[in-house]
XYZ file of N, CA and C in Angstrom:
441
model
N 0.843 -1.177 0.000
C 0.000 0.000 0.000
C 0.889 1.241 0.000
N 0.795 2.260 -0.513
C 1.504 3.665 -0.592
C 1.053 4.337 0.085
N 1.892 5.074 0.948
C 2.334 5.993 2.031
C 1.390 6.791 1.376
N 1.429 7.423 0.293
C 1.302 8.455 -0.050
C -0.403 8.879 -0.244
N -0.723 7.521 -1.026
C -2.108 7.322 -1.035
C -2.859 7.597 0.705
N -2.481 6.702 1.113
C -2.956 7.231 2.721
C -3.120 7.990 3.298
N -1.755 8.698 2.622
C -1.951 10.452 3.120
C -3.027 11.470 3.007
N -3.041 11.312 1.548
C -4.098 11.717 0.430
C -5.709 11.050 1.087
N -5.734 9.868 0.930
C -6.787 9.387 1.787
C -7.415 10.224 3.225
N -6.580 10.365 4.210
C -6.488 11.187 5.445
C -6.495 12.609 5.415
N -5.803 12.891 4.389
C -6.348 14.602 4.322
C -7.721 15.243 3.353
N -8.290 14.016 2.693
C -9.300 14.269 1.917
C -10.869 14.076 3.039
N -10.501 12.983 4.050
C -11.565 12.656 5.313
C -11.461 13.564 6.206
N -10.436 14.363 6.302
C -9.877 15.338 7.726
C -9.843 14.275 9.021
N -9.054 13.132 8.581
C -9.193 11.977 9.547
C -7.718 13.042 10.680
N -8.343 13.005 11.697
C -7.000 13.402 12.612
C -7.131 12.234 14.077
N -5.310 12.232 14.106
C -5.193 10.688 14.838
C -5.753 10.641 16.304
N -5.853 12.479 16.669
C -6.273 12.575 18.317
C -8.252 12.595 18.310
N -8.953 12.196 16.938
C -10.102 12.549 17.497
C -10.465 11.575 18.068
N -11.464 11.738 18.617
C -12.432 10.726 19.520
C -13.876 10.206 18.950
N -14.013 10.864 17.910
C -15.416 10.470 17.313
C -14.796 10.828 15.893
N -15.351 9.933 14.950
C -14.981 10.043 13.410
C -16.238 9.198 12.841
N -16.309 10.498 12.025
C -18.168 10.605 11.182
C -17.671 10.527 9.872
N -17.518 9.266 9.006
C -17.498 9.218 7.382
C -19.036 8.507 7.085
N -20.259 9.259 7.474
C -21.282 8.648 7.147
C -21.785 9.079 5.686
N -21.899 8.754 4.501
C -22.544 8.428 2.984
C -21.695 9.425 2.594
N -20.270 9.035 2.742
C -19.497 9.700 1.507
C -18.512 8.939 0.509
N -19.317 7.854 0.648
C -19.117 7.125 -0.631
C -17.775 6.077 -0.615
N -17.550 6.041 0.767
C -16.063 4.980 1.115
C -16.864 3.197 0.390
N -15.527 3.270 -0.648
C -15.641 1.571 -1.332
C -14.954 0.629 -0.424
N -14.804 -0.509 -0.554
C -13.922 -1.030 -0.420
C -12.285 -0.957 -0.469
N -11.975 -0.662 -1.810
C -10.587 -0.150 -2.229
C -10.207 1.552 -1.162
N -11.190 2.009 -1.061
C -10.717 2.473 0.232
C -10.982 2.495 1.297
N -11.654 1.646 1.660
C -11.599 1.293 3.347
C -10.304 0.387 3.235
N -9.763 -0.244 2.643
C -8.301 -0.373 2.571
C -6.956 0.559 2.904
N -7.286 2.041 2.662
C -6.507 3.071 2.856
C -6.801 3.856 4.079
N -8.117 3.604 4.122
C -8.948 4.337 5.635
C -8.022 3.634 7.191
N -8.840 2.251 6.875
C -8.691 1.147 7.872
C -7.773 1.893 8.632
N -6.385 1.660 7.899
C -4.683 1.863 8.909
C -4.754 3.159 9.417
N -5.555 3.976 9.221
C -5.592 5.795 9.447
C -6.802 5.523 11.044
N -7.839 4.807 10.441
C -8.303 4.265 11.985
C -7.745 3.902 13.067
N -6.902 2.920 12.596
C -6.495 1.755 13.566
C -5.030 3.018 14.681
N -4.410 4.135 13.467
C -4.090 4.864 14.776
C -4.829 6.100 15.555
N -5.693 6.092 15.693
C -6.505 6.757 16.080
C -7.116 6.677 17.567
N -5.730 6.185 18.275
C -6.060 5.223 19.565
C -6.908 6.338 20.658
N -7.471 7.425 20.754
C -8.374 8.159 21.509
C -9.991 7.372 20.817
N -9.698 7.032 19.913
C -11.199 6.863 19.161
C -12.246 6.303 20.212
N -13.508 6.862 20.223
C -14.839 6.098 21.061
C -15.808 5.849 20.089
N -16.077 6.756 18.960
C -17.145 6.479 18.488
C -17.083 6.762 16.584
N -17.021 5.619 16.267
C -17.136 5.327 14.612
C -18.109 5.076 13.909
N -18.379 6.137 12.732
C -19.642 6.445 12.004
C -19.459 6.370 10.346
N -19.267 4.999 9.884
C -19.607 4.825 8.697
C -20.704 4.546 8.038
N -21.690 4.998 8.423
C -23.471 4.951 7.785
C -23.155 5.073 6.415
N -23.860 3.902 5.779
C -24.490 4.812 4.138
C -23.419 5.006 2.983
N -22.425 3.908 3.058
C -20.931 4.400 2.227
C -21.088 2.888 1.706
N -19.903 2.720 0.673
C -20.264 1.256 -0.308
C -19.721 -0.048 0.259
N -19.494 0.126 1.613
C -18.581 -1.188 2.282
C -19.373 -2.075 2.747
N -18.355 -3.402 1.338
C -19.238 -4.633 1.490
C -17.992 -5.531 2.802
N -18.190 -7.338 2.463
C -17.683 -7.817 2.964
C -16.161 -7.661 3.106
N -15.787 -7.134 1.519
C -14.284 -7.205 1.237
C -13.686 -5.954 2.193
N -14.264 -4.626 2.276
C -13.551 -3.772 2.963
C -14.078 -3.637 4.758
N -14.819 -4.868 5.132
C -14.792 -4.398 6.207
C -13.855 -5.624 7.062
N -12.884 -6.376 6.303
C -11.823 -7.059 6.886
C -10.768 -6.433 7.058
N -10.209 -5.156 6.597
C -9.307 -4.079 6.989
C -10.029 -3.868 7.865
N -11.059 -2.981 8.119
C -11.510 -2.231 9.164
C -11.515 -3.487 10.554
N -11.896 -4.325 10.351
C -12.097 -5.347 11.315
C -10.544 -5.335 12.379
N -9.460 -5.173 11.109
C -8.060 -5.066 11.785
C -7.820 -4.421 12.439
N -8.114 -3.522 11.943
C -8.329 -1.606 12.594
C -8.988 -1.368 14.122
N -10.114 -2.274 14.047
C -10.991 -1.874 15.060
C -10.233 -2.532 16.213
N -9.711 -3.810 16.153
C -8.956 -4.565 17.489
C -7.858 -4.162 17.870
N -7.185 -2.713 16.876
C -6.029 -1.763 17.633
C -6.860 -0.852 18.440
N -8.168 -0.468 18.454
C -8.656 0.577 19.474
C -9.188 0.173 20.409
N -8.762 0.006 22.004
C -9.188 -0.342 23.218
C -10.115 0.605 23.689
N -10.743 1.745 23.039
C -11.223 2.638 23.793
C -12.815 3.272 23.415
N -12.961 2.374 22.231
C -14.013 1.730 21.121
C -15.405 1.947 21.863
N -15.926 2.846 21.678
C -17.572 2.020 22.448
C -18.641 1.897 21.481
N -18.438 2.659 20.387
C -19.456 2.868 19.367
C -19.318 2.750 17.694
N -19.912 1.592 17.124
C -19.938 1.423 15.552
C -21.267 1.228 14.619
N -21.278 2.101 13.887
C -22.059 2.433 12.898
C -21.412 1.989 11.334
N -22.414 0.948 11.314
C -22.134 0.701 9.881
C -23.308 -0.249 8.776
N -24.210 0.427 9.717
C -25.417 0.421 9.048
C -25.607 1.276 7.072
N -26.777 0.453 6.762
C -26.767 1.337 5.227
C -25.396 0.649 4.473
N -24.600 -0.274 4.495
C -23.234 -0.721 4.130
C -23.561 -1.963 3.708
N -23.437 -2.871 2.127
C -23.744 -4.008 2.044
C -23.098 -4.943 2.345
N -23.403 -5.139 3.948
C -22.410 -6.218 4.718
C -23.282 -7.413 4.707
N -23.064 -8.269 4.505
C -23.500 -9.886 4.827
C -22.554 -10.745 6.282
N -23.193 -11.500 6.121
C -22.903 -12.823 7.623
C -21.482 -12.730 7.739
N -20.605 -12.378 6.349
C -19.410 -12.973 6.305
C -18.662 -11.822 6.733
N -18.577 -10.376 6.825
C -18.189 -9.345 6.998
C -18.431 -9.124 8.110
N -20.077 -10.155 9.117
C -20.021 -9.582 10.256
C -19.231 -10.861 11.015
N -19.063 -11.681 10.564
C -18.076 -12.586 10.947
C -16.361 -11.979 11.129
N -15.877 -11.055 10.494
C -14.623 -10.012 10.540
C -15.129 -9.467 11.702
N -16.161 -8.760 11.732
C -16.209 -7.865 12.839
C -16.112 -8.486 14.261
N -17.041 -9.367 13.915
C -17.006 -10.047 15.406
C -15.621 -10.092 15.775
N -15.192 -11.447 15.289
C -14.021 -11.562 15.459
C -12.819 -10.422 15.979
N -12.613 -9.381 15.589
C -12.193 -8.098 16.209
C -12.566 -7.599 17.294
N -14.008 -7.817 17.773
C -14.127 -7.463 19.100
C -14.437 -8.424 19.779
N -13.603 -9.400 20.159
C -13.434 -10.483 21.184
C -13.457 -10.142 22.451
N -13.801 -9.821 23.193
C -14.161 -9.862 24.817
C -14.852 -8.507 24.403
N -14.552 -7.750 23.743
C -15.278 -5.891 23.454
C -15.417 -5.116 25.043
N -14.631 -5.231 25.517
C -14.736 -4.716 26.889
C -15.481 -3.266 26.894
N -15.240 -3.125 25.842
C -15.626 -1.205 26.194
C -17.001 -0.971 24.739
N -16.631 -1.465 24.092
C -17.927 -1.704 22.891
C -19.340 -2.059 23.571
N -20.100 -0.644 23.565
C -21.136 -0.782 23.725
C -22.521 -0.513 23.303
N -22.213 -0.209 21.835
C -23.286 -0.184 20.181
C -22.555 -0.207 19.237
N -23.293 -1.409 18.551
C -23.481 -1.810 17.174
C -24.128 -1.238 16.527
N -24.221 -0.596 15.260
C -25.291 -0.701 14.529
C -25.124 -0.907 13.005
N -25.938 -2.126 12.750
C -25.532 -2.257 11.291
C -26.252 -2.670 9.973
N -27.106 -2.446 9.113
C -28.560 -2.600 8.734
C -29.542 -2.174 9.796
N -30.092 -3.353 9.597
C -31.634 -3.369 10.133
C -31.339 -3.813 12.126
N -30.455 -4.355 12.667
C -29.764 -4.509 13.754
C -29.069 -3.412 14.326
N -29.666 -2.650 15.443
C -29.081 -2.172 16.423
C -28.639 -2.741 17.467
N -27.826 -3.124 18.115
C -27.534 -3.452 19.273
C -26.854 -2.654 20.227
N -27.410 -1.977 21.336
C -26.810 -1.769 22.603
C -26.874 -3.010 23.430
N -25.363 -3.075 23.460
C -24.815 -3.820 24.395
C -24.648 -3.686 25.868
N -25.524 -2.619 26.382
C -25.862 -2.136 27.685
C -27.496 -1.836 28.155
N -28.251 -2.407 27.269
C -29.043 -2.600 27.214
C -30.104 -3.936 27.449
N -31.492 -3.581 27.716
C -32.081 -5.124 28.008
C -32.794 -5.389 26.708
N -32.626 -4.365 25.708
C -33.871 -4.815 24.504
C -32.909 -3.988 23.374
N -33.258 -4.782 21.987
C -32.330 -4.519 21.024
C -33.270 -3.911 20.111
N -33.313 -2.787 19.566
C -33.849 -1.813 18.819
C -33.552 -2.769 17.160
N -34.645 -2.608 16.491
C -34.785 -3.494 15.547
C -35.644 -2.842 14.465
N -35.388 -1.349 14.268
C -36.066 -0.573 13.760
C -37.405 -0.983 12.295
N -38.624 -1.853 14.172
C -39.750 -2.293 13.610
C -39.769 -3.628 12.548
N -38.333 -4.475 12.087
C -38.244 -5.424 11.431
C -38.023 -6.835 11.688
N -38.469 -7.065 10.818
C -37.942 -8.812 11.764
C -36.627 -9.467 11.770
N -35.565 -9.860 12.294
C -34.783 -10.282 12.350
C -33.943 -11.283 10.783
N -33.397 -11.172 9.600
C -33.078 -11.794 8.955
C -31.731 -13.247 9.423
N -31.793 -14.013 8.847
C -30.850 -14.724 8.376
C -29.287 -13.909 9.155
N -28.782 -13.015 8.201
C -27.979 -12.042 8.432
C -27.621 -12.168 10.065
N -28.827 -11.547 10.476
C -28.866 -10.496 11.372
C -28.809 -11.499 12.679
N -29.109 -12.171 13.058
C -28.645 -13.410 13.654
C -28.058 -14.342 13.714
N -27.085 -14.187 12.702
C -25.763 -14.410 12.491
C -24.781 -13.626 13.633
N -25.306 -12.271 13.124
C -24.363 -11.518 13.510
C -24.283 -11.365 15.106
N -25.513 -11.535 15.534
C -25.920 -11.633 17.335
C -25.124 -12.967 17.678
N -25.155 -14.280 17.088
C -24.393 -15.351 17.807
C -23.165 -15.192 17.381
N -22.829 -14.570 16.658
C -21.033 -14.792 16.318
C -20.975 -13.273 17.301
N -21.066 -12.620 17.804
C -21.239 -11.484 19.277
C -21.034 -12.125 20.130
N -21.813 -13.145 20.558
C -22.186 -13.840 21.568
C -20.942 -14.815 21.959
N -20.786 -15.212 20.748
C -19.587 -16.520 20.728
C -18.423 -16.167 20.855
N -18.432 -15.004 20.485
C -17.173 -14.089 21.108
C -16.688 -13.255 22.417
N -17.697 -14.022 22.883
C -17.858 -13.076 24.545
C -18.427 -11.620 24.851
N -19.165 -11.375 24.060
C -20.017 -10.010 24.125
C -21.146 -9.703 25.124
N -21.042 -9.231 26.045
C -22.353 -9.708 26.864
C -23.221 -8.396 26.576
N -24.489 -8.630 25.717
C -25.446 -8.111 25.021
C -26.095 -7.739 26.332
N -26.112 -8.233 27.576
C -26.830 -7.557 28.797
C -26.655 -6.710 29.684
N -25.550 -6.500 29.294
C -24.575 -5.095 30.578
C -24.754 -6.034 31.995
């Protein structure tokens, strides 16, 4: 990957490494660059709360980010709803937040999850295939969905 591209990447997001909240919601991040994003995340070690709503990231770019996300211990919040993720992308994610000590919302399609919560916001839909996937591979990873 090129230095340079990254750069370019990071000064086109106004990604800066001390924020604490980073909002790239529907500006159009592909895959090929959530590849360049990801590593600009992953130092971003103040980060609490990540907002990729509504941008083109399928399965393929959210296995960078997945990398990304298990360098930030300080993580409580992901948005990546509106993103055509399937079972297999939330299978990356999971996997990245293994014990999630401090992760305490998901949100991604039609699945909200607060993880400090007693009831999971399901904005009025029924649960897919997908989407309960994505709750037991949480689960199986040590997520405790009950605070």
């Amino acid at each position: 990957m090129d230095v340079a591209q990254i750069v370019r990447m990071q000064r086109r997001h106004k990604l800066r490494l001390d924020a604490t909240e980073c909002r790239l919601n529907e500006v159009g991040i592909t895959d090929g660059e959530m590849g360049l994003v990801a590593p600009v995340i992953a130092r971003m070690v103040q980060l609490r709360v990540l907002k990729l709503r509504g941008n083109q990231i399928s399965d393929v770019g959210v296995a960078p980010l997945a990398r990304a996300l298990a360098a930030l211990k300080g993580l409580t919040s992901v948005d990546l709803s509106g993103n055509p993720i399937t079972h297999v992308g939330m299978q990356h994610l999971a996997s990245s937040l293994v014990g999630c000590a401090t992760v305490q919302h998901i949100s991604m399609n039609r699945v909200q999850l607060d993880l400090h919560a007693t009831e999971w916001k399901l904005n009025n839909r029924q649960l897919t295939d997908a989407d309960v996937a994505w709750i037991v591979l949480l689960l199986s990873h040590g997520c405790n969905l009950q605070g």
